[in-house]
Short mmCIF file of C-alpha atoms in Angstrom, two decimals:
data_model
loop_
_atom_site.label_atom_id
_atom_site.label_comp_id
_atom_site.label_asym_id
_atom_site.label_seq_id
_atom_site.Cartn_x
_atom_site.Cartn_y
_atom_site.Cartn_z
CA UNK T 1191 -89.18 55.45 -13.40
CA UNK T 1192 -92.43 56.69 -11.82
CA UNK T 1193 -93.26 60.31 -12.53
CA UNK T 1194 -92.94 62.69 -9.57
CA UNK T 1195 -96.72 62.68 -8.98
CA UNK T 1196 -97.13 58.92 -9.37
CA UNK T 1197 -96.12 56.63 -6.54
CA UNK T 1198 -94.94 53.17 -7.59
CA UNK T 1199 -96.76 49.90 -7.64
CA UNK T 1200 -94.56 47.37 -5.81
CA UNK T 1201 -95.28 43.66 -6.11
CA UNK T 1202 -93.95 41.19 -3.55
CA UNK T 1203 -94.21 37.44 -3.15
CA UNK T 1204 -93.31 35.66 0.10
CA UNK T 1205 -93.47 31.88 0.15
CA UNK T 1206 -93.25 31.08 3.86
CA UNK T 1207 -93.53 32.54 7.37
CA UNK T 1208 -89.93 33.84 7.54
CA UNK T 1209 -90.45 35.55 4.18
CA UNK T 1210 -93.65 37.10 5.46
CA UNK T 1211 -91.70 38.77 8.26
CA UNK T 1212 -89.00 39.99 5.86
CA UNK T 1213 -91.68 41.27 3.51
CA UNK T 1214 -93.49 43.12 6.28
CA UNK T 1215 -90.29 44.86 7.36
CA UNK T 1216 -89.48 45.73 3.76
CA UNK T 1217 -92.94 47.16 3.07
CA UNK T 1218 -92.65 49.30 6.19
CA UNK T 1219 -89.23 50.66 5.12
CA UNK T 1220 -90.35 51.21 1.51
CA UNK T 1221 -93.39 53.14 2.68
CA UNK T 1222 -91.03 55.64 4.33
CA UNK T 1223 -89.60 56.30 0.84
CA UNK T 1224 -92.85 56.01 -1.13
CA UNK T 1225 -95.70 56.95 1.24
CA UNK T 1226 -98.49 56.41 -1.30
CA UNK T 1227 -97.10 53.27 -2.95
CA UNK T 1228 -99.46 50.42 -3.73
CA UNK T 1229 -98.23 47.00 -2.54
CA UNK T 1230 -99.66 43.86 -4.13
CA UNK T 1231 -98.87 40.16 -4.37
CA UNK T 1232 -98.59 37.17 -2.05
CA UNK T 1233 -98.08 37.64 1.67
CA UNK T 1234 -99.01 36.32 5.07
CA UNK T 1235 -100.58 38.06 8.07
CA UNK T 1236 -97.60 40.34 8.77
CA UNK T 1237 -97.42 41.66 5.21
CA UNK T 1238 -101.18 42.05 5.18
CA UNK T 1239 -100.99 44.06 8.38
CA UNK T 1240 -98.51 46.38 6.61
CA UNK T 1241 -101.05 46.98 3.84
CA UNK T 1242 -100.28 44.58 1.01
CA UNK T 1243 -103.18 43.79 -1.29
CA UNK T 1244 -102.84 40.01 -0.94
CA UNK T 1245 -103.91 38.08 -4.02
CA UNK T 1246 -103.02 34.86 -2.17
CA UNK T 1247 -101.83 33.99 1.33
CA UNK T 1248 -98.29 32.79 1.91
CA UNK T 1249 -99.70 29.42 3.05
CA UNK T 1250 -100.54 28.67 -0.59
CA UNK T 1251 -96.82 28.23 -1.29
CA UNK T 1252 -95.52 26.85 2.00
CA UNK T 1253 -94.38 23.36 0.94
CA UNK T 1254 -91.06 21.73 1.90
CA UNK T 1255 -89.02 18.81 0.52
CA UNK T 1256 -88.82 17.24 -2.94
CA UNK T 1257 -91.40 14.54 -2.29
CA UNK T 1258 -93.79 17.05 -0.74
CA UNK T 1259 -93.38 19.54 -3.61
CA UNK T 1260 -94.05 16.83 -6.21
CA UNK T 1261 -97.48 16.19 -4.71
CA UNK T 1262 -98.37 19.88 -4.98
CA UNK T 1263 -96.57 20.61 -8.27
CA UNK T 1264 -99.61 20.92 -10.58
CA UNK T 1265 -101.27 23.39 -8.22
CA UNK T 1266 -98.05 25.40 -7.73
CA UNK T 1267 -97.39 25.62 -11.48
CA UNK T 1268 -100.95 26.80 -12.12
CA UNK T 1269 -100.61 29.40 -9.36
CA UNK T 1270 -97.34 30.68 -10.86
CA UNK T 1271 -98.88 30.94 -14.35
CA UNK T 1272 -101.83 32.87 -12.93
CA UNK T 1273 -99.55 35.24 -11.03
CA UNK T 1274 -97.40 35.81 -14.11
CA UNK T 1275 -100.43 36.76 -16.19
CA UNK T 1276 -101.69 39.12 -13.52
CA UNK T 1277 -98.31 40.78 -13.00
CA UNK T 1278 -97.64 41.16 -16.72
CA UNK T 1279 -101.01 42.88 -17.05
CA UNK T 1280 -100.36 45.15 -14.07
CA UNK T 1281 -96.71 45.92 -14.93
CA UNK T 1282 -95.56 46.95 -11.43
CA UNK T 1283 -92.59 49.27 -11.06
CA UNK T 1284 -90.68 46.45 -9.39
CA UNK T 1285 -91.28 42.85 -8.41
CA UNK T 1286 -89.61 41.48 -5.27
CA UNK T 1287 -89.45 37.72 -4.83
CA UNK T 1288 -88.76 36.96 -1.19
CA UNK T 1289 -86.92 33.67 -0.73
CA UNK T 1290 -88.86 30.63 -2.19
CA UNK T 1291 -86.34 30.42 -5.07
CA UNK T 1292 -87.83 27.38 -6.77
CA UNK T 1293 -91.08 29.28 -7.18
CA UNK T 1294 -89.87 32.86 -7.48
CA UNK T 1295 -86.94 32.56 -9.88
CA UNK T 1296 -89.05 31.23 -12.76
CA UNK T 1297 -91.58 33.99 -12.20
CA UNK T 1298 -88.84 36.62 -11.97
CA UNK T 1299 -87.35 35.46 -15.26
CA UNK T 1300 -90.65 35.93 -17.10
CA UNK T 1301 -91.05 39.41 -15.65
CA UNK T 1302 -87.44 40.39 -16.39
CA UNK T 1303 -87.83 39.30 -20.01
CA UNK T 1304 -90.91 41.50 -20.20
CA UNK T 1305 -88.93 44.53 -18.97
CA UNK T 1306 -90.25 44.59 -15.40
CA UNK T 1307 -87.46 45.26 -12.85
CA UNK T 1308 -87.02 42.37 -10.44
CA UNK T 1309 -85.31 41.86 -7.11
CA UNK T 1310 -84.68 38.56 -5.39
CA UNK T 1311 -84.57 39.14 -1.64
CA UNK T 1312 -82.64 36.46 0.25
CA UNK T 1313 -80.00 34.76 -1.83
CA UNK T 1314 -80.59 31.05 -2.23
CA UNK T 1315 -78.05 29.02 -0.27
CA UNK T 1316 -75.62 28.77 -3.18
CA UNK T 1317 -72.82 28.00 -0.74
CA UNK T 1318 -74.67 24.82 0.27
CA UNK T 1319 -77.03 23.84 -2.55
CA UNK T 1320 -76.47 23.76 -6.30
CA UNK T 1321 -73.93 26.55 -6.81
CA UNK T 1322 -74.53 26.19 -10.55
CA UNK T 1323 -77.77 28.11 -9.92
CA UNK T 1324 -75.81 31.39 -9.65
CA UNK T 1325 -76.01 32.13 -13.38
CA UNK T 1326 -79.69 31.20 -13.46
CA UNK T 1327 -80.38 33.55 -10.57
CA UNK T 1328 -78.49 36.33 -12.37
CA UNK T 1329 -80.59 35.83 -15.51
CA UNK T 1330 -83.78 35.88 -13.45
CA UNK T 1331 -83.35 38.96 -11.26
CA UNK T 1332 -81.86 42.40 -11.80
CA UNK T 1333 -80.58 42.58 -8.24
CA UNK T 1334 -79.98 40.09 -5.43
CA UNK T 1335 -80.30 41.18 -1.80
CA UNK T 1336 -78.10 39.05 0.45
CA UNK T 1337 -78.58 38.53 4.17
CA UNK T 1338 -75.13 37.06 4.79
CA UNK T 1339 -71.82 38.84 4.23
CA UNK T 1340 -70.07 36.01 2.36
CA UNK T 1341 -72.68 35.86 -0.41
CA UNK T 1342 -72.04 38.92 -2.67
CA UNK T 1343 -68.53 37.71 -3.53
CA UNK T 1344 -69.98 34.53 -5.03
CA UNK T 1345 -72.24 36.57 -7.32
CA UNK T 1346 -69.53 39.13 -8.12
CA UNK T 1347 -67.43 36.33 -9.58
CA UNK T 1348 -70.26 35.83 -12.11
CA UNK T 1349 -70.80 39.55 -12.79
CA UNK T 1350 -74.15 39.69 -10.97
CA UNK T 1351 -75.42 42.69 -9.00
CA UNK T 1352 -75.71 41.45 -5.41
CA UNK T 1353 -75.85 43.59 -2.25
CA UNK T 1354 -75.28 42.59 1.37
CA UNK T 1355 -78.10 44.39 3.17
CA UNK T 1356 -77.59 42.95 6.65
CA UNK T 1357 -79.93 40.53 8.31
CA UNK T 1358 -83.04 42.19 9.75
CA UNK T 1359 -83.08 39.71 12.62
CA UNK T 1360 -79.58 40.77 13.61
CA UNK T 1361 -80.76 44.36 13.92
CA UNK T 1362 -83.79 43.40 15.99
CA UNK T 1363 -81.97 41.29 18.61
CA UNK T 1364 -79.84 42.94 21.31
CA UNK T 1365 -76.14 42.09 21.43
CA UNK T 1366 -76.42 41.45 25.18
CA UNK T 1367 -79.23 38.96 25.84
CA UNK T 1368 -81.21 39.40 29.08
CA UNK T 1369 -81.93 35.94 30.48
CA UNK T 1370 -83.35 37.22 33.76
CA UNK T 1371 -85.97 39.42 32.08
CA UNK T 1372 -87.05 36.58 29.80
CA UNK T 1373 -87.48 34.23 32.75
CA UNK T 1374 -89.52 36.83 34.59
CA UNK T 1375 -91.73 37.24 31.51
CA UNK T 1376 -92.37 33.47 31.43
CA UNK T 1377 -92.63 33.14 35.21
CA UNK T 1378 -89.62 30.81 35.29
CA UNK T 1379 -87.34 30.58 38.35
CA UNK T 1380 -83.98 32.30 38.01
CA UNK T 1381 -82.06 29.53 39.77
CA UNK T 1382 -83.23 26.49 37.80
CA UNK T 1383 -81.71 25.08 34.58
CA UNK T 1384 -83.92 25.64 31.53
CA UNK T 1385 -84.07 23.75 28.25
CA UNK T 1386 -86.02 25.28 25.36
CA UNK T 1387 -87.31 22.83 22.75
CA UNK T 1388 -88.36 24.01 19.27
CA UNK T 1389 -89.25 21.09 16.98
CA UNK T 1390 -90.34 23.35 14.11
CA UNK T 1391 -92.93 25.92 13.11
CA UNK T 1392 -94.85 23.69 10.67
CA UNK T 1393 -97.18 20.85 11.61
CA UNK T 1394 -95.29 18.55 9.24
CA UNK T 1395 -92.05 19.21 11.13
CA UNK T 1396 -93.68 18.54 14.48
CA UNK T 1397 -95.14 15.30 13.17
CA UNK T 1398 -91.69 14.26 11.97
CA UNK T 1399 -89.57 15.52 14.89
CA UNK T 1400 -91.83 16.27 17.84
CA UNK T 1401 -91.88 12.82 19.47
CA UNK T 1402 -88.10 12.46 19.19
CA UNK T 1403 -87.47 15.94 20.61
CA UNK T 1404 -89.86 15.47 23.54
CA UNK T 1405 -88.35 12.09 24.34
CA UNK T 1406 -84.86 13.61 24.26
CA UNK T 1407 -85.96 16.39 26.62
CA UNK T 1408 -87.49 13.85 29.00
CA UNK T 1409 -84.20 11.94 29.06
CA UNK T 1410 -82.31 15.12 29.90
CA UNK T 1411 -84.78 15.91 32.69
CA UNK T 1412 -84.07 12.51 34.24
CA UNK T 1413 -80.39 13.46 34.50
CA UNK T 1414 -80.63 17.14 35.54
CA UNK T 1415 -82.54 17.76 38.77
CA UNK T 1416 -84.95 20.66 38.66
CA UNK T 1417 -84.77 21.10 34.88
CA UNK T 1418 -87.56 23.21 33.38
CA UNK T 1419 -88.56 22.43 29.79
CA UNK T 1420 -90.28 25.13 27.71
CA UNK T 1421 -91.78 24.53 24.25
CA UNK T 1422 -93.19 27.43 22.21
CA UNK T 1423 -95.94 26.60 19.71
CA UNK T 1424 -95.93 28.67 16.52
CA UNK T 1425 -99.72 28.53 16.08
CA UNK T 1426 -102.85 26.76 17.32
CA UNK T 1427 -102.43 23.77 15.05
CA UNK T 1428 -98.87 23.26 16.25
CA UNK T 1429 -100.01 23.73 19.84
CA UNK T 1430 -102.63 20.98 19.49
CA UNK T 1431 -100.01 18.56 18.16
CA UNK T 1432 -97.56 19.45 20.93
CA UNK T 1433 -100.20 19.06 23.63
CA UNK T 1434 -100.72 15.48 22.51
CA UNK T 1435 -96.99 14.78 22.37
CA UNK T 1436 -96.30 16.26 25.82
CA UNK T 1437 -99.32 14.81 27.65
CA UNK T 1438 -97.07 12.63 29.84
CA UNK T 1439 -94.19 15.13 30.15
CA UNK T 1440 -93.62 18.00 32.55
CA UNK T 1441 -93.24 20.94 30.18
CA UNK T 1442 -94.32 24.55 29.92
CA UNK T 1443 -96.12 24.81 26.57
CA UNK T 1444 -96.20 28.38 25.31
CA UNK T 1445 -98.44 30.12 22.79
CA UNK T 1446 -95.77 31.67 20.61
CA UNK T 1447 -93.09 33.47 22.69
CA UNK T 1448 -90.27 31.63 20.93
CA UNK T 1449 -87.91 34.57 21.48
CA UNK T 1450 -88.60 34.64 25.22
CA UNK T 1451 -88.15 30.87 25.42
CA UNK T 1452 -84.75 31.07 23.73
CA UNK T 1453 -83.57 33.97 25.87
CA UNK T 1454 -84.72 32.22 29.05
CA UNK T 1455 -82.90 28.98 28.21
CA UNK T 1456 -79.48 27.71 29.17
CA UNK T 1457 -79.48 25.32 26.20
CA UNK T 1458 -81.80 25.01 23.18
CA UNK T 1459 -82.83 21.92 21.22
CA UNK T 1460 -84.25 22.90 17.85
CA UNK T 1461 -84.92 21.93 14.27
CA UNK T 1462 -82.57 23.12 11.55
CA UNK T 1463 -83.75 26.30 9.88
CA UNK T 1464 -84.12 30.02 10.54
CA UNK T 1465 -84.67 29.32 14.25
CA UNK T 1466 -80.99 28.36 14.56
CA UNK T 1467 -80.09 31.92 13.57
CA UNK T 1468 -82.44 33.27 16.23
CA UNK T 1469 -80.88 30.97 18.82
CA UNK T 1470 -77.46 32.28 17.80
CA UNK T 1471 -78.68 35.88 18.17
CA UNK T 1472 -79.98 34.92 21.63
CA UNK T 1473 -76.38 33.76 22.35
CA UNK T 1474 -77.59 30.38 23.57
CA UNK T 1475 -75.75 27.08 23.05
CA UNK T 1476 -77.87 24.74 20.98
CA UNK T 1477 -78.23 21.25 19.58
CA UNK T 1478 -79.74 20.95 16.10
CA UNK T 1479 -81.61 17.93 14.82
CA UNK T 1480 -83.52 17.38 11.62
CA UNK T 1481 -85.06 14.74 9.40
CA UNK T 1482 -86.66 15.20 6.01
CA UNK T 1483 -88.71 12.65 4.12
CA UNK T 1484 -86.35 9.78 3.16
CA UNK T 1485 -87.21 10.23 -0.53
CA UNK T 1486 -86.27 13.91 -0.42
CA UNK T 1487 -82.97 13.15 1.29
CA UNK T 1488 -82.16 10.34 -1.14
CA UNK T 1489 -82.84 12.58 -4.17
CA UNK T 1490 -80.61 15.36 -2.81
CA UNK T 1491 -77.75 12.95 -2.20
CA UNK T 1492 -78.18 10.98 -5.41
CA UNK T 1493 -78.16 14.12 -7.54
CA UNK T 1494 -75.26 15.61 -5.54
CA UNK T 1495 -77.27 18.74 -4.95
CA UNK T 1496 -75.89 19.19 -1.44
CA UNK T 1497 -72.35 20.56 -1.43
CA UNK T 1498 -71.83 20.89 2.32
CA UNK T 1499 -71.73 18.60 5.31
CA UNK T 1500 -72.84 21.33 7.72
CA UNK T 1501 -76.43 22.52 7.92
CA UNK T 1502 -77.15 25.01 10.70
CA UNK T 1503 -76.65 28.71 9.98
CA UNK T 1504 -74.39 29.33 13.01
CA UNK T 1505 -72.01 26.63 11.79
CA UNK T 1506 -72.09 27.90 8.20
CA UNK T 1507 -71.37 31.46 9.34
CA UNK T 1508 -68.59 30.27 11.63
CA UNK T 1509 -66.94 28.32 8.80
CA UNK T 1510 -67.22 31.30 6.41
CA UNK T 1511 -65.74 33.64 9.02
CA UNK T 1512 -62.86 31.32 9.97
CA UNK T 1513 -62.40 27.99 8.15
CA UNK T 1514 -60.24 26.68 11.01
CA UNK T 1515 -62.61 27.55 13.85
CA UNK T 1516 -64.36 24.70 15.70
CA UNK T 1517 -68.02 24.46 14.82
CA UNK T 1518 -70.15 25.64 17.77
CA UNK T 1519 -73.33 23.65 17.10
CA UNK T 1520 -73.75 19.85 17.31
CA UNK T 1521 -75.82 18.68 14.33
CA UNK T 1522 -77.71 15.40 14.30
CA UNK T 1523 -79.34 14.79 10.95
CA UNK T 1524 -81.47 12.00 9.48
CA UNK T 1525 -80.56 8.62 11.08
CA UNK T 1526 -78.42 10.37 13.72
CA UNK T 1527 -81.45 12.37 14.89
CA UNK T 1528 -82.52 10.06 17.71
CA UNK T 1529 -83.65 10.81 21.24
CA UNK T 1530 -80.53 9.20 22.71
CA UNK T 1531 -78.10 11.15 20.54
CA UNK T 1532 -79.91 14.44 21.06
CA UNK T 1533 -80.05 13.95 24.83
CA UNK T 1534 -76.34 13.11 25.01
CA UNK T 1535 -75.43 16.26 23.05
CA UNK T 1536 -77.64 18.43 25.28
CA UNK T 1537 -76.14 16.95 28.45
CA UNK T 1538 -72.65 17.62 27.12
CA UNK T 1539 -73.48 21.32 26.79
CA UNK T 1540 -75.09 21.54 30.22
CA UNK T 1541 -72.01 19.92 31.72
CA UNK T 1542 -69.33 22.14 30.13
CA UNK T 1543 -69.39 25.75 31.35
CA UNK T 1544 -66.22 26.73 29.46
CA UNK T 1545 -67.60 25.43 26.17
CA UNK T 1546 -70.83 27.37 26.66
CA UNK T 1547 -68.81 30.54 27.27
CA UNK T 1548 -66.79 30.04 24.08
CA UNK T 1549 -69.97 29.47 22.09
CA UNK T 1550 -71.47 32.70 23.45
CA UNK T 1551 -68.36 34.67 22.41
CA UNK T 1552 -68.51 33.19 18.91
CA UNK T 1553 -72.18 34.09 18.57
CA UNK T 1554 -71.57 37.68 19.70
CA UNK T 1555 -68.86 38.13 17.04
CA UNK T 1556 -71.12 36.73 14.32
CA UNK T 1557 -74.00 38.92 15.46
CA UNK T 1558 -71.92 42.06 14.89
CA UNK T 1559 -70.99 40.89 11.39
CA UNK T 1560 -74.59 40.13 10.46
CA UNK T 1561 -75.74 43.61 11.41
CA UNK T 1562 -73.69 45.04 8.55
CA UNK T 1563 -74.22 48.75 8.04
CA UNK T 1564 -77.89 48.83 9.01
CA UNK T 1565 -78.67 52.14 10.75
CA UNK T 1566 -80.03 52.21 14.26
CA UNK T 1567 -83.50 52.92 12.89
CA UNK T 1568 -85.31 50.58 10.50
CA UNK T 1569 -83.77 47.07 10.18
CA UNK T 1570 -84.86 46.78 6.53
CA UNK T 1571 -83.57 50.23 5.53
CA UNK T 1572 -80.59 48.93 3.47
CA UNK T 1573 -82.84 46.48 1.59
CA UNK T 1574 -85.45 49.18 0.98
CA UNK T 1575 -82.82 51.58 -0.34
CA UNK T 1576 -81.49 48.94 -2.75
CA UNK T 1577 -85.04 48.47 -4.09
CA UNK T 1578 -85.69 52.22 -4.23
CA UNK T 1579 -82.47 52.72 -6.24
CA UNK T 1580 -83.73 50.26 -8.82
CA UNK T 1581 -87.15 51.93 -9.04
CA UNK T 1582 -85.61 55.40 -9.44
CA UNK T 1583 -83.04 54.25 -12.00
CA UNK T 1584 -85.82 52.94 -14.29
#
């Protein structure tokens, strides 16, 4: 435990954009408890804005899919060895691996064996992928911080210290979503139907899904008079790709503003991932589509690594909350992810007012559950307190 006159050194490692946001919130909440703490590690622009001494940028680790990871494996292994040496020399008061389990868990195990307290923030999806990883996770980290309420029970069964800390996104989104204000912010008419399209936040996702999503949106526009299509671009590189894909389509291409686009929409078409949770928090009916590299998908199926037939977070949370409840989100994955199928699913939602109302009610209930016991103040306060406990106890 740090002496009273010595503030802790806290190391963090975030492997992708969503982890960068979680890390930034966590640094902010930890600084309230340890005002003079030194933060070091791997983080993106948000964590850097909160004052982390970034040894590497998050982009260095942002690789998806088995086939994609294999191409970068030598570089990633070298990076992890270098980080381990640096952290073992520094001996921080705690190391926090944020998501990126395939990278972080091995690093956490080395640090734990060396007596450095470790936290893994964001439980891997053990309810969907490789549940046999639970024991490995428990041997790697001293404490697991869970974003979803059904997760701690899985770890408790194995005698592992896991805490539900609430999902920071759930605390940052209002329960009652204001569509009118979002449309005003984007200069969209209040009386026209709106479809938001989010084909992913990575260039690789847009290259894989963008053409199919834009074609699906065009097909919907042919069937719904006056439809407005809005597409937020996560960054300039994504925007350049989307401009090419939408050159012959009537769309409003946004620089960022994904939240406003979701809130303004009547229906959302989006790629599977964290964005589905944000769409749920916006209380908007959605259609989810996704394709990974065929080799990655074949490996996952062949090795029986996937233990679920549902993929989007709203559906997973619905099933965990009530196994008999109808799933609210149509999912079109791999070969089923075609422009025709996506367009048909979107049109079904636009045409069924009662269904859209039921989906909204389901999403409101899940939103309340995801907030957990987070106070009205800082959304990362429960996570920060769980880390602070560990620092103080050592």
